Coordinates of C-alpha atoms in Angstrom, one line a residue:
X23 CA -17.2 -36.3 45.9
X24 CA -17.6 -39.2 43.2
X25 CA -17.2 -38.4 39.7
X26 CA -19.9 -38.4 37.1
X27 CA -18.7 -39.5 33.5
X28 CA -19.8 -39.3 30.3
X29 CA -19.2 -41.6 27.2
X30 CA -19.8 -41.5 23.6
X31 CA -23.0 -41.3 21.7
X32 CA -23.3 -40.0 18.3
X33 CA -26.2 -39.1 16.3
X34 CA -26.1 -37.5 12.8
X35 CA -27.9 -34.9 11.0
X36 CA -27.1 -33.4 7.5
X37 CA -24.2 -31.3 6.2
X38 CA -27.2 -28.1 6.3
X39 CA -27.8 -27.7 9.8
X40 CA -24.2 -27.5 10.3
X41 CA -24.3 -27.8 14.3
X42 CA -22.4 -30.0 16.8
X43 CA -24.3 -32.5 18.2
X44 CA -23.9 -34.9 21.7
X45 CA -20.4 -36.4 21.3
X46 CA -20.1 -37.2 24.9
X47 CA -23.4 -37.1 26.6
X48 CA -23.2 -39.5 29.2
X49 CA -22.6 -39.4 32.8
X50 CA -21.7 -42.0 35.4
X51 CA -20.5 -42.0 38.8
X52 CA -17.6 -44.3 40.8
X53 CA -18.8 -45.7 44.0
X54 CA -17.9 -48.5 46.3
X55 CA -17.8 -52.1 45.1
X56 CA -20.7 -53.8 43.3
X57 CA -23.1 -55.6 45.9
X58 CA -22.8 -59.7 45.2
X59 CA -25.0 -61.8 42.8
X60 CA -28.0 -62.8 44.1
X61 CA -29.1 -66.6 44.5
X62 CA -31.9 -66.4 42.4
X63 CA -29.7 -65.7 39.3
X64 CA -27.6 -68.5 39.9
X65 CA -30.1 -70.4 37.2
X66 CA -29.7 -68.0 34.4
X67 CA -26.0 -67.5 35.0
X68 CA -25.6 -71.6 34.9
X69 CA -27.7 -71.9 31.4
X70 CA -25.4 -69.4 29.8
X71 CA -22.5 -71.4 30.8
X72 CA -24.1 -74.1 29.3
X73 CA -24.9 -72.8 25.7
X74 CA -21.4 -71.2 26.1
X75 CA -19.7 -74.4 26.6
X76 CA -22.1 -76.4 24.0
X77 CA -20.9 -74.2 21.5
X78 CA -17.4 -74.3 22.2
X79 CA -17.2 -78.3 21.9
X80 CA -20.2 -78.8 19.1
X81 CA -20.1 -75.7 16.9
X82 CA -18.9 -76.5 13.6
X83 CA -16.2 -74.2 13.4
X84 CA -13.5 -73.0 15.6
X85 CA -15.3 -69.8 17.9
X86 CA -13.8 -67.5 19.8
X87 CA -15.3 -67.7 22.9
X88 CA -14.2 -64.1 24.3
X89 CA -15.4 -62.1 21.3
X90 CA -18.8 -64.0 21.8
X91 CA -19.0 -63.2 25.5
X92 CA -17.9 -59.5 24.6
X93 CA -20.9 -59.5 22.0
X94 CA -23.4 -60.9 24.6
X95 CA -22.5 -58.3 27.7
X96 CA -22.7 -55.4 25.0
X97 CA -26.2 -56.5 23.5
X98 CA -27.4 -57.6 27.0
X99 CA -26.8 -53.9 28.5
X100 CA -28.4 -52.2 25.3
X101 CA -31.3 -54.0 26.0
X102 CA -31.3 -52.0 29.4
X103 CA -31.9 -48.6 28.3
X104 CA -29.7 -46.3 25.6
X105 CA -26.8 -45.1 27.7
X106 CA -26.1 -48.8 29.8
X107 CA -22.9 -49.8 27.7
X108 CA -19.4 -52.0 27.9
X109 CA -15.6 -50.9 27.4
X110 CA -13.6 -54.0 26.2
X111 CA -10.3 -53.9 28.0
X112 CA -8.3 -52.6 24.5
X113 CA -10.3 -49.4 24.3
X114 CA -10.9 -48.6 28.0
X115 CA -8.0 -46.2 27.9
X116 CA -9.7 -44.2 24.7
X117 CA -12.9 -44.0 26.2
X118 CA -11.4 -42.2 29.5
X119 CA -9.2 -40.0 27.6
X120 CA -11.1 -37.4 26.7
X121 CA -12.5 -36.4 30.1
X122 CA -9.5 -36.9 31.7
X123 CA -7.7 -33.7 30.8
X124 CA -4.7 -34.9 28.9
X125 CA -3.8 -37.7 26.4
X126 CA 0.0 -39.3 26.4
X127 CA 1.8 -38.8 22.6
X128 CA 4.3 -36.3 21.3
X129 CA 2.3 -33.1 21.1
X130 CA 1.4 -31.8 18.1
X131 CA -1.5 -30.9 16.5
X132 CA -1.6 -32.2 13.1
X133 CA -3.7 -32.3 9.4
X134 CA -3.6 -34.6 6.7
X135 CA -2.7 -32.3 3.3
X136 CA -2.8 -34.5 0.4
X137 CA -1.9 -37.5 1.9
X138 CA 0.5 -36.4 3.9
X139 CA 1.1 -35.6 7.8
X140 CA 1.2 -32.1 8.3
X141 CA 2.3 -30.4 11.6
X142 CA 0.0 -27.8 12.4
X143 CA 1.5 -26.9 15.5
X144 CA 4.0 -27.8 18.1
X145 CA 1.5 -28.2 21.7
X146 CA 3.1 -26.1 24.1
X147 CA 5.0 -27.5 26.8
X148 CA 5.1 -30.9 25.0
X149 CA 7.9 -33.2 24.1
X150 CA 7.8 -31.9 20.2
X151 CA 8.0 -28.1 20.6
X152 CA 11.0 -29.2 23.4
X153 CA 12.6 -30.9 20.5
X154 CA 12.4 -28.1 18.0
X155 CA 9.4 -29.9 15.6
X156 CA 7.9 -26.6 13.8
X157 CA 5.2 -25.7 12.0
X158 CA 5.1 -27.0 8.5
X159 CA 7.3 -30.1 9.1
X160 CA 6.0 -33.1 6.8
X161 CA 5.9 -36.0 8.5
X162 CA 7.2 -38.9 6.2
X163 CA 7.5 -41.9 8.3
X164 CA 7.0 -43.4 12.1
X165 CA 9.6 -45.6 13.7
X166 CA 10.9 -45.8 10.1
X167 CA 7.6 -47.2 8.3
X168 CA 6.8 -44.8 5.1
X169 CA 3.7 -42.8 6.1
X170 CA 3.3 -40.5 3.3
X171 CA 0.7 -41.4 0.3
X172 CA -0.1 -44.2 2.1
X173 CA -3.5 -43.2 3.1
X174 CA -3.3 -42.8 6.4
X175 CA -6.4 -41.5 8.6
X176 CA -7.1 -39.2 11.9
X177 CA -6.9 -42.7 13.3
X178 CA -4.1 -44.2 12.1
X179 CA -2.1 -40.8 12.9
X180 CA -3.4 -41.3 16.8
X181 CA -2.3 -44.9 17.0
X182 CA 1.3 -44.4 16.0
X183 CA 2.2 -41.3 17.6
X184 CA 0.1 -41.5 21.0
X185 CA 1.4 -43.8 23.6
X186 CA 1.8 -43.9 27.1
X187 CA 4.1 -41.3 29.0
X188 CA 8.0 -42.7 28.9
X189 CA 7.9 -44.4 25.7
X190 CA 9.6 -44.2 22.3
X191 CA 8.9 -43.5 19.0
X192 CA 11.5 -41.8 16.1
X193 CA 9.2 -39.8 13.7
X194 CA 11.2 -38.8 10.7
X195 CA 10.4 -34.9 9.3
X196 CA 10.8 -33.6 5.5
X197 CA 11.4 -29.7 6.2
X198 CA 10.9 -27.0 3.9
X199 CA 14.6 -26.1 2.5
X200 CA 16.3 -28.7 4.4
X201 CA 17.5 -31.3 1.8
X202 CA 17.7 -34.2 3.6
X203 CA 15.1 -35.8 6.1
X204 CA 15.6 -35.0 9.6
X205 CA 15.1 -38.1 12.8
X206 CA 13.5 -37.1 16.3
X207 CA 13.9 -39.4 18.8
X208 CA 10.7 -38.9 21.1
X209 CA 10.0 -39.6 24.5
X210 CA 6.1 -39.7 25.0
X211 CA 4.8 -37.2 28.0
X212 CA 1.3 -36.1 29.2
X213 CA 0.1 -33.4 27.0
X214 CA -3.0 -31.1 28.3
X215 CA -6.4 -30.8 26.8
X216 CA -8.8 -28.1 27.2
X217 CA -12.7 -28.1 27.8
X218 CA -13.0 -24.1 28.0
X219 CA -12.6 -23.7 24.5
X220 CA -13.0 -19.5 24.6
X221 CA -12.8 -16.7 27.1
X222 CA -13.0 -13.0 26.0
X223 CA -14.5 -10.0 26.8
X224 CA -17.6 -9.2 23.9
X225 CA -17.6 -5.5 24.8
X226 CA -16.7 -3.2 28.2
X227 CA -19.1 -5.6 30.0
X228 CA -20.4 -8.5 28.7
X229 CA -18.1 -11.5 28.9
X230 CA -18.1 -15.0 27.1
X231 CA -17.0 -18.3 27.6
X232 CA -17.6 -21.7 26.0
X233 CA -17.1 -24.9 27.7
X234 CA -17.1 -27.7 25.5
X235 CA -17.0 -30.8 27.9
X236 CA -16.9 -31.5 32.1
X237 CA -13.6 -33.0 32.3
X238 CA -11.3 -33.5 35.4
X239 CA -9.9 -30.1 34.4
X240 CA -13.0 -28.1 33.5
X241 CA -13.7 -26.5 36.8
X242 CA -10.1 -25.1 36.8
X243 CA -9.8 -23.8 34.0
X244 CA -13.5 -22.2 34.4
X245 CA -11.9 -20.5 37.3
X246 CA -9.3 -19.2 35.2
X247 CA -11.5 -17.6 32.5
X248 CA -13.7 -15.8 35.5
X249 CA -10.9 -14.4 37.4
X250 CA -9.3 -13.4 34.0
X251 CA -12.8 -11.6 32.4
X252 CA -13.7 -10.2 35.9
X253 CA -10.1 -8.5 35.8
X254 CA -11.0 -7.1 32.4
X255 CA -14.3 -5.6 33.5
X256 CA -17.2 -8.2 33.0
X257 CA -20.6 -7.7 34.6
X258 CA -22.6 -9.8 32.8
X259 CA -21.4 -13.3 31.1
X260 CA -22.5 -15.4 28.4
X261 CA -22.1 -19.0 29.5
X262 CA -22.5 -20.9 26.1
X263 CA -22.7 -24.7 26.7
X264 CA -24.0 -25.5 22.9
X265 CA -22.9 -28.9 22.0
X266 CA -21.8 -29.9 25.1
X267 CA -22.4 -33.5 25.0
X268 CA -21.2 -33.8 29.4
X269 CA -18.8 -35.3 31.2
X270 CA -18.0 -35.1 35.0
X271 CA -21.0 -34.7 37.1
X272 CA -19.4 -32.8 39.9
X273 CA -17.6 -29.8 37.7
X274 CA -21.0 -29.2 36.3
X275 CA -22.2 -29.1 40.3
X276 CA -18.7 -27.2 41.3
X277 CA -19.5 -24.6 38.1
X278 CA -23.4 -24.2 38.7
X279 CA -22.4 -23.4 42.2
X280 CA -20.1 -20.4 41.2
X281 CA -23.1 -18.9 40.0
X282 CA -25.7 -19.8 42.9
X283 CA -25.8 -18.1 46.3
X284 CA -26.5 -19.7 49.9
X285 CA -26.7 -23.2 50.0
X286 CA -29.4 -23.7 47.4
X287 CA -30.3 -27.0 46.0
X288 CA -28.2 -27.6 42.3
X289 CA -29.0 -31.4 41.5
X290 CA -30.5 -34.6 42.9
X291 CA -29.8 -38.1 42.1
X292 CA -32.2 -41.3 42.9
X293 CA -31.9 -44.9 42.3
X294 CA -33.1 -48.2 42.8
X295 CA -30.3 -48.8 45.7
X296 CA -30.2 -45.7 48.4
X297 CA -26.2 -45.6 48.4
X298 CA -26.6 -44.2 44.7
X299 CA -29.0 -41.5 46.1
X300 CA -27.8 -38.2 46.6
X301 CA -28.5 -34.4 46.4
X302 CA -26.0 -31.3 46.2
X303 CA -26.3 -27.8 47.5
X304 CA -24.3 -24.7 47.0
X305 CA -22.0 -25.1 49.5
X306 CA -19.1 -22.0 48.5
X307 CA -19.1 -18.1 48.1
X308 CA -19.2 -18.1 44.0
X309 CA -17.3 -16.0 41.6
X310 CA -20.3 -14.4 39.4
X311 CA -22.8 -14.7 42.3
X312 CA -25.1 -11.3 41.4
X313 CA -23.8 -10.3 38.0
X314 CA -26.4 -11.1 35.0
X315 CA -25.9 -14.1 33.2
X316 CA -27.6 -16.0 29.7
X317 CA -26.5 -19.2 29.6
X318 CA -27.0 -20.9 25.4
X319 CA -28.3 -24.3 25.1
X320 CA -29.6 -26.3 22.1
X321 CA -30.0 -30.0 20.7
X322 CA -26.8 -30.8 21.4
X323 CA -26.2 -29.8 24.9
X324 CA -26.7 -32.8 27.3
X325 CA -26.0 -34.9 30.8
X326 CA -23.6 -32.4 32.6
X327 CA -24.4 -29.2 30.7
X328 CA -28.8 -29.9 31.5
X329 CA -26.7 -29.9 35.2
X330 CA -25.9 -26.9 35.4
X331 CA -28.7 -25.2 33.0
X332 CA -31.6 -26.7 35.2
X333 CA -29.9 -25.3 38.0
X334 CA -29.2 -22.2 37.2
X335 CA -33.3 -21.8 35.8
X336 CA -34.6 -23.5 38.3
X337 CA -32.7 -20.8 40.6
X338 CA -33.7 -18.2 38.5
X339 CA -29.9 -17.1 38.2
X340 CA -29.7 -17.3 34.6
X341 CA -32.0 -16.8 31.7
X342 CA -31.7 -19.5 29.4
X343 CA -31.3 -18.9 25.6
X344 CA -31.6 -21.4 22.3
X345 CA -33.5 -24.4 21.3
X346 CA -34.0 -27.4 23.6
X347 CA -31.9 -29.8 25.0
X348 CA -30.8 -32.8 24.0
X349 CA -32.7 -34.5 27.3
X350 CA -30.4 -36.9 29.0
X351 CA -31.1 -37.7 32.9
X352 CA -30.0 -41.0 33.4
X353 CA -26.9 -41.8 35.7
X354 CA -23.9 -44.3 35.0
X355 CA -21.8 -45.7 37.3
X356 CA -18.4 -47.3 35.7
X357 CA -17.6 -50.8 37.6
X358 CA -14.3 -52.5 36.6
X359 CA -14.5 -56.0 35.3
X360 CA -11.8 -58.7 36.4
X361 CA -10.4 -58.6 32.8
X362 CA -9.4 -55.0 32.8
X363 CA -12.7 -54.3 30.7
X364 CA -15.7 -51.9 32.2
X365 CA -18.9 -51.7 32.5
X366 CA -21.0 -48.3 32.9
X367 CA -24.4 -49.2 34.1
X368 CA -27.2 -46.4 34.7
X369 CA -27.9 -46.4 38.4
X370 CA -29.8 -43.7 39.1
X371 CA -31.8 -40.6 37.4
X372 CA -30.7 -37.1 38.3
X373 CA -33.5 -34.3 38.9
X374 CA -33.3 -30.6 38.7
X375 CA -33.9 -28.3 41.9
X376 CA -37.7 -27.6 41.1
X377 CA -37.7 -31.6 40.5
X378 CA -37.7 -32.2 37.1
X379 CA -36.4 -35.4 35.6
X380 CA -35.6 -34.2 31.7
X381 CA -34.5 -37.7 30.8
X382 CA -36.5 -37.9 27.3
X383 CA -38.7 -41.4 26.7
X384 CA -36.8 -44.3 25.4
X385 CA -39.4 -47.1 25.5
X386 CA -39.0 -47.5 21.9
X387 CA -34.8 -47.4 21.1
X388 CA -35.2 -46.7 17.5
X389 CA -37.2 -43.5 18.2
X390 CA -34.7 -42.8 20.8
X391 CA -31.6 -42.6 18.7
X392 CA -33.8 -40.8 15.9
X393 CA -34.8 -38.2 18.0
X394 CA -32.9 -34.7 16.7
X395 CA -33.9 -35.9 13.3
X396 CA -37.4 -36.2 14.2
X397 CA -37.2 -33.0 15.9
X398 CA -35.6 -31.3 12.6
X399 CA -38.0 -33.1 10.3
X400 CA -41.0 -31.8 12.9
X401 CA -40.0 -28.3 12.7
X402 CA -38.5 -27.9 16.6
X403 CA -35.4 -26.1 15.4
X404 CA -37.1 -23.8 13.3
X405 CA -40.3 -23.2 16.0
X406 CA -40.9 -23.3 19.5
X407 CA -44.7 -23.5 18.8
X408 CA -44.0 -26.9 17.3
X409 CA -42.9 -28.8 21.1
X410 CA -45.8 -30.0 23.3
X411 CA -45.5 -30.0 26.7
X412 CA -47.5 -32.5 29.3
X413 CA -49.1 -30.5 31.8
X414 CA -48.4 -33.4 34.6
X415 CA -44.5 -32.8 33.6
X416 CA -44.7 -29.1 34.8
X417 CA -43.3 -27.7 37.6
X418 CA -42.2 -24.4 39.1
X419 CA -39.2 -21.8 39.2
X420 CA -38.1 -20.4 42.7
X421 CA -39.9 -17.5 41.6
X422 CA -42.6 -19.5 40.6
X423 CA -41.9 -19.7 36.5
X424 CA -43.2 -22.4 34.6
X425 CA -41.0 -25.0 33.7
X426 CA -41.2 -28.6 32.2
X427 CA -39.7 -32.0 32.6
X428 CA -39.9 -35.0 29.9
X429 CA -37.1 -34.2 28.1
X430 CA -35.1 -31.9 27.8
X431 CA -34.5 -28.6 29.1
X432 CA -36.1 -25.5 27.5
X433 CA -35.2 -22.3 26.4
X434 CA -36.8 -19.1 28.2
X435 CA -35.5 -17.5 25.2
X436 CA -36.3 -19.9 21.6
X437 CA -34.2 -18.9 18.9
X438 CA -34.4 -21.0 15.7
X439 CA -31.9 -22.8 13.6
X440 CA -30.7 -20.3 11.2
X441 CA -29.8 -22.3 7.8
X442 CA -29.9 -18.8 5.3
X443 CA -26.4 -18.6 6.2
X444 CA -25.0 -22.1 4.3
X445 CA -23.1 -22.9 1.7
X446 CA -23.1 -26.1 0.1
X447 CA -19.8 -25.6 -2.1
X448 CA -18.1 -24.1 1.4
X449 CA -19.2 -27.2 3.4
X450 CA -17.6 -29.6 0.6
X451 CA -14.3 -27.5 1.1
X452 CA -14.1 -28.0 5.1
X453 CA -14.7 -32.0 4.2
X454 CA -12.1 -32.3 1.8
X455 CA -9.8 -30.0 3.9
X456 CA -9.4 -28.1 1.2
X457 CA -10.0 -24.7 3.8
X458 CA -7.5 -26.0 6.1
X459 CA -4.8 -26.2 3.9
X460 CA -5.1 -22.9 2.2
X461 CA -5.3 -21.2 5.6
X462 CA -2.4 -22.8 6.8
X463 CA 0.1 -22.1 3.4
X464 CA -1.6 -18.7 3.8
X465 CA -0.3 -18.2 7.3
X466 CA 2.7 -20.2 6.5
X467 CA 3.7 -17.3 3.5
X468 CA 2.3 -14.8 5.7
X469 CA 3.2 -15.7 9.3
X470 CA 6.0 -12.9 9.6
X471 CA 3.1 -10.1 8.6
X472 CA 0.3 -11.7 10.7
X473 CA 2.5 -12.0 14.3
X474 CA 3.3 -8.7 13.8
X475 CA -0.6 -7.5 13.7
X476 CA -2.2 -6.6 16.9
X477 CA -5.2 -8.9 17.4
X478 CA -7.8 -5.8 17.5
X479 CA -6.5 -4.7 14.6
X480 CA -6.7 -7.9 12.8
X481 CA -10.0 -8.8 13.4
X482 CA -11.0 -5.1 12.7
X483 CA -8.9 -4.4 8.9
X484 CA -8.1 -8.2 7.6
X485 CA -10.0 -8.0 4.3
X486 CA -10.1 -11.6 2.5
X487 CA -8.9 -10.8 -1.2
X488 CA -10.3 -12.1 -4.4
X489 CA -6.8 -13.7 -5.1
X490 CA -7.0 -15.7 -2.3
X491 CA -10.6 -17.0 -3.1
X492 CA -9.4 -18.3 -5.9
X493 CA -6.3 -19.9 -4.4
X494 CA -8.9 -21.6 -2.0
X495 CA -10.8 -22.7 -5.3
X496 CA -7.9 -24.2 -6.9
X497 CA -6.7 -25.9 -3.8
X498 CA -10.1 -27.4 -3.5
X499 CA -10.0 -28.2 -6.9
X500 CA -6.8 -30.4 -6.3
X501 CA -8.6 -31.7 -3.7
X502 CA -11.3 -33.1 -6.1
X503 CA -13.6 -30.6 -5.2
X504 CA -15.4 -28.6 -8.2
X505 CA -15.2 -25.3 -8.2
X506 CA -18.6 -23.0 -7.8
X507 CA -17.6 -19.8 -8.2
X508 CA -21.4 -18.5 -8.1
X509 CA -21.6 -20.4 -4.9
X510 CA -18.7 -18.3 -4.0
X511 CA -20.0 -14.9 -4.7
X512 CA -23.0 -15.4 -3.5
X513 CA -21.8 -16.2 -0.1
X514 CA -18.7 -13.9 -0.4
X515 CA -19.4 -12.6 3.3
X516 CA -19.9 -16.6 4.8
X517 CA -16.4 -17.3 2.6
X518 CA -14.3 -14.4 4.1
X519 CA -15.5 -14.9 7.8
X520 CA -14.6 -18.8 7.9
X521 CA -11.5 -18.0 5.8
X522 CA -10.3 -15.1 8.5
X523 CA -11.3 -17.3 11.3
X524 CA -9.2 -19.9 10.0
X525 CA -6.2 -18.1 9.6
X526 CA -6.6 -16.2 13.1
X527 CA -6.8 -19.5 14.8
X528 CA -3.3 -20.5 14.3
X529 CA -1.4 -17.2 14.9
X530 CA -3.7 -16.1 18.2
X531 CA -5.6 -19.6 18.8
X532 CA -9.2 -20.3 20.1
X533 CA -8.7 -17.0 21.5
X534 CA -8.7 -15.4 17.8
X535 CA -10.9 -17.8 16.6
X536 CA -14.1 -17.8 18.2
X537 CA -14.8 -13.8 18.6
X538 CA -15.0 -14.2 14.7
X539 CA -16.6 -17.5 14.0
X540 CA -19.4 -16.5 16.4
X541 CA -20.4 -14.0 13.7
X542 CA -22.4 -17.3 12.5
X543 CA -23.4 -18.2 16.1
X544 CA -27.2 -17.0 15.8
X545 CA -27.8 -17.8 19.6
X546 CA -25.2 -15.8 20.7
X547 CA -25.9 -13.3 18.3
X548 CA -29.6 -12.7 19.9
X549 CA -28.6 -13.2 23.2
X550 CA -26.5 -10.5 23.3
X551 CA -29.3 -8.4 23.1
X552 CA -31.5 -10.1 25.9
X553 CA -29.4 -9.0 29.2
X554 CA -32.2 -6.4 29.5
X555 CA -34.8 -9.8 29.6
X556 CA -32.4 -11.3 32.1
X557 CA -32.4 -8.4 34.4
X558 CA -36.0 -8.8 35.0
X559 CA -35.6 -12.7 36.6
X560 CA -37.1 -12.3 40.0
X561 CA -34.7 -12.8 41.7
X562 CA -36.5 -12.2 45.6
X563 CA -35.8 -15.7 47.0
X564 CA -32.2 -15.7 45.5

């Protein structure tokens, strides 16, 4: 089975809507070598070397004929269509990273507190933790270059301390009530990332688990959360694939299959060129085969994740809850270039079961990279009266449902953008970090107290304290942020829920976190309520 990538493609919206958009939402495929160039382009390949050459003797000052060949290819290919792109041979490794399930550097996870590297946490398993780094531990300089008050960024953090697996790099630690600095000598390793951000049961019977990307370990780990919730009792499942910009086509085929009994159609691909043609079928008795099952979408939720949603509507298996999808249907096949660089050329469109193609229009690019602003400015997020659908576009369920291609996948289930629940003074302390670092001093005073709570217990008895409100304000003050105490009390209830998420992220991790920050998660919220709705899916041809 070839693998379907994704790549990066960011559009933003304002601090109010609060949601995470397509980070990753495109998909590609690795098949045999490229066919040759053709005769006929001979001409056109000959005139570029000629204006290439003419500029390189004649231009009036010194070029640099790589960067000017690098700039051609790039614009060349976004002339093609919005998701054709190039990978220079520097940041090829970045762009694969993400998808592939692990990242090579010292494992830690890390924040920047007032200009200054903070350890969050020791990754476990990774050559840090191993070495006895800790939580807390200021890092003050990298192979013995002063890091602290510097300035340093996200970025810069990344580019020191990652590296590939086997190599050096001495990272020097200023550790609470140790006098003197303290050396590590580290030796780089593979450290794991996760796309299954969540697994955990809601109640007796209704499980939930977020995936937040199809990388090369997302079908595993999927597995993992299934076996673990079915073990625990769940019946029905929540499948939430919100802001799921993607990735590897066939997890999101492997995953969709789980779900889909017999050996019922899941995805189709066609291109100009027959060997990029292709069509998969259930093929595997799946783990959640009968059980009831929502799966959440909304304007983020693209490539990979319309995969598995189209399949799993278009099979009736699953009733689909949220806004609409993001609409990406266009294939990309990465072929390596002789320089080490890459190209990742659309080759195909893929098509749901009933045979929908919800690749969205981009005739006009502008109105293409605009799009989930000139939904929010139409009034999509807020109503689903507000989306037209073509009547040539529509097609039918197994059962015989309704359904529409033309971008996007929608909803059976709308439910709107809820923006009641936002506080401007709150979102200026995430951006400023200023919530990040009070949680973590919190825990860091605390951390004796809190790993001695049971989990249930926390999430049931925590209460946030007025002290430590105002400890947030004054930290956020430091941070240049001015305080809004009205803000504050107004949105006492928003305040306390982020602020206990927070903290219960770093003593029980995602695990902690996300049965209380999905408080604010209005789809889920709602579709908690709609297994009855979901029961009713004819499900006669299944």
């Amino acid at each position: 089975m070839s693998e379907y990538k994704n790549t990066k493609y960011q559009i933003r919206l304002p601090l109010i809507l609060a949601i995470g958009l397509a980070g990753g939402i495109f998909i590609g495929a690795t098949f045999s070598e490229s066919s040759p160039v053709q005769n006929d382009l001979n001409k056109d390949i000959q005139k570029f070397k000629e204006v290439l050459t003419l500029v390189d003797r004649n231009y009036v000052d010194e070029v640099n004929t790589s960067d000017l060949v690098e700039d051609a290819i790039s614009h060349m290919l976004n002339k093609l269509d919005p998701h054709s792109y190039y990978i220079s041979a520097k940041d090829k490794v970045a762009a694969n990273e993400d998808l592939q399930g692990n990242f090579e550097g010292i494992g830690i996870e890390f924040n920047i507190f007032k200009d200054t590297i903070v350890v969050v946490t020791p990754l476990s398993g990774g050559p840090s933790e191993s070495l006895g780094i800790m939580s807390g531990d200021q890092i003050i300089a990298i192979d013995d270059k002063n890091v602290a008050g510097v300035g340093f960024t996200n970025r810069d953090v990344q580019k020191h301390l990652k590296g590939p697996k086997g190599s050096e790099v001495k990272v020097t630690i200023k550790r609470k009530n140790k006098k003197s600095p303290i050396d590590f000598e580290i030796i780089r390793d593979k450290i794991p990332q996760y796309s299954v951000d969540a697994s955990y049961m809601i109640d007796d019977e209704k499980g939930y688990i977020k995936i937040s990307r199809f990388a090369a370990t997302t079908y595993e780990e999927f597995r993992v959360a299934m076996i673990k919730l079915k073990g625990e009792g769940m019946t029905k499942l929540i499948l939430d694939l919100q802001g799921n910009g993607g990735g590897y086509m066939n997890h999101a085929i492997n995953i969709a299959d789980e779900f889909i009994s017999g050996d019922k159609k899941i995805v189709y691909t066609l291109g100009k060129e027959t060997r990029y043609n292709s069509q998969a079928n259930g093929q595997r008795k799946g783990l959640f085969e009968e059980g009831e099952l929502i799966v959440l979408v909304n304007e983020g939720s693209a490539s990979a994740s319309e995969i598995v949603t189209g399949a799993l509507q278009d099979n009736d298996r699953a009733l689909v809850v949220g806004r609409r999808s993001f609409g990406k249907g266009l294939v990309q096949a990465p072929m390596d270039l002789s320089d080490g660089s890459e190209m990742r050329l659309t080759i195909s469109r893929y098509y749901t079961p009933s045979g929908r193609s919800i690749q969205k229009p981009y005739d006009d690019m502008d109105d293409y990279s605009g799009d989930l602003i000139a939904r929010y400015k139409h009034g999509e997020f807020f109503s689903a009266d507000s989306i037209q659908f073509n009547d040539s576009l529509k097609y039918e369920t197994l059962s015989g449902r309704a359904v529409y291609g033309g971008g996007g996948i929608m909803p059976d289930y709308f439910v709107p953008l809820d923006t009641s629940a936002n506080s401007t003074y709150l979102n200026k302390l995430f951006i400023s970090n200023s919530i990040q670092e009070f949680t973590f001093k919190y825990v860091n005073d605390n951390k004796k107290m809190l790993e001695g709570m049971d989990y249930k217990d926390y999430f049931n008895d925590f209460k946030v304290t007025k002290q430590m409100r105002d400890e947030l304000a004054s930290i956020g003050k430091g941070n240049g942020v001015k305080p809004d105490l009205n803000d504050m009390k107004k949105n006492q209830a928003l305040f306390d829920l982020h602020i206990r998420a927070q903290i219960a992220r770093q003593i029980w991790d995602n695990e902690g976190f996300y049965p209380i920050f999905n408080q604010t998660n209005e789809v889920l919220q709602q579709a908690v309520k709609l297994f009855d709705q979901a029961e009713k899916l004819d499900r006669s041809k299944l």
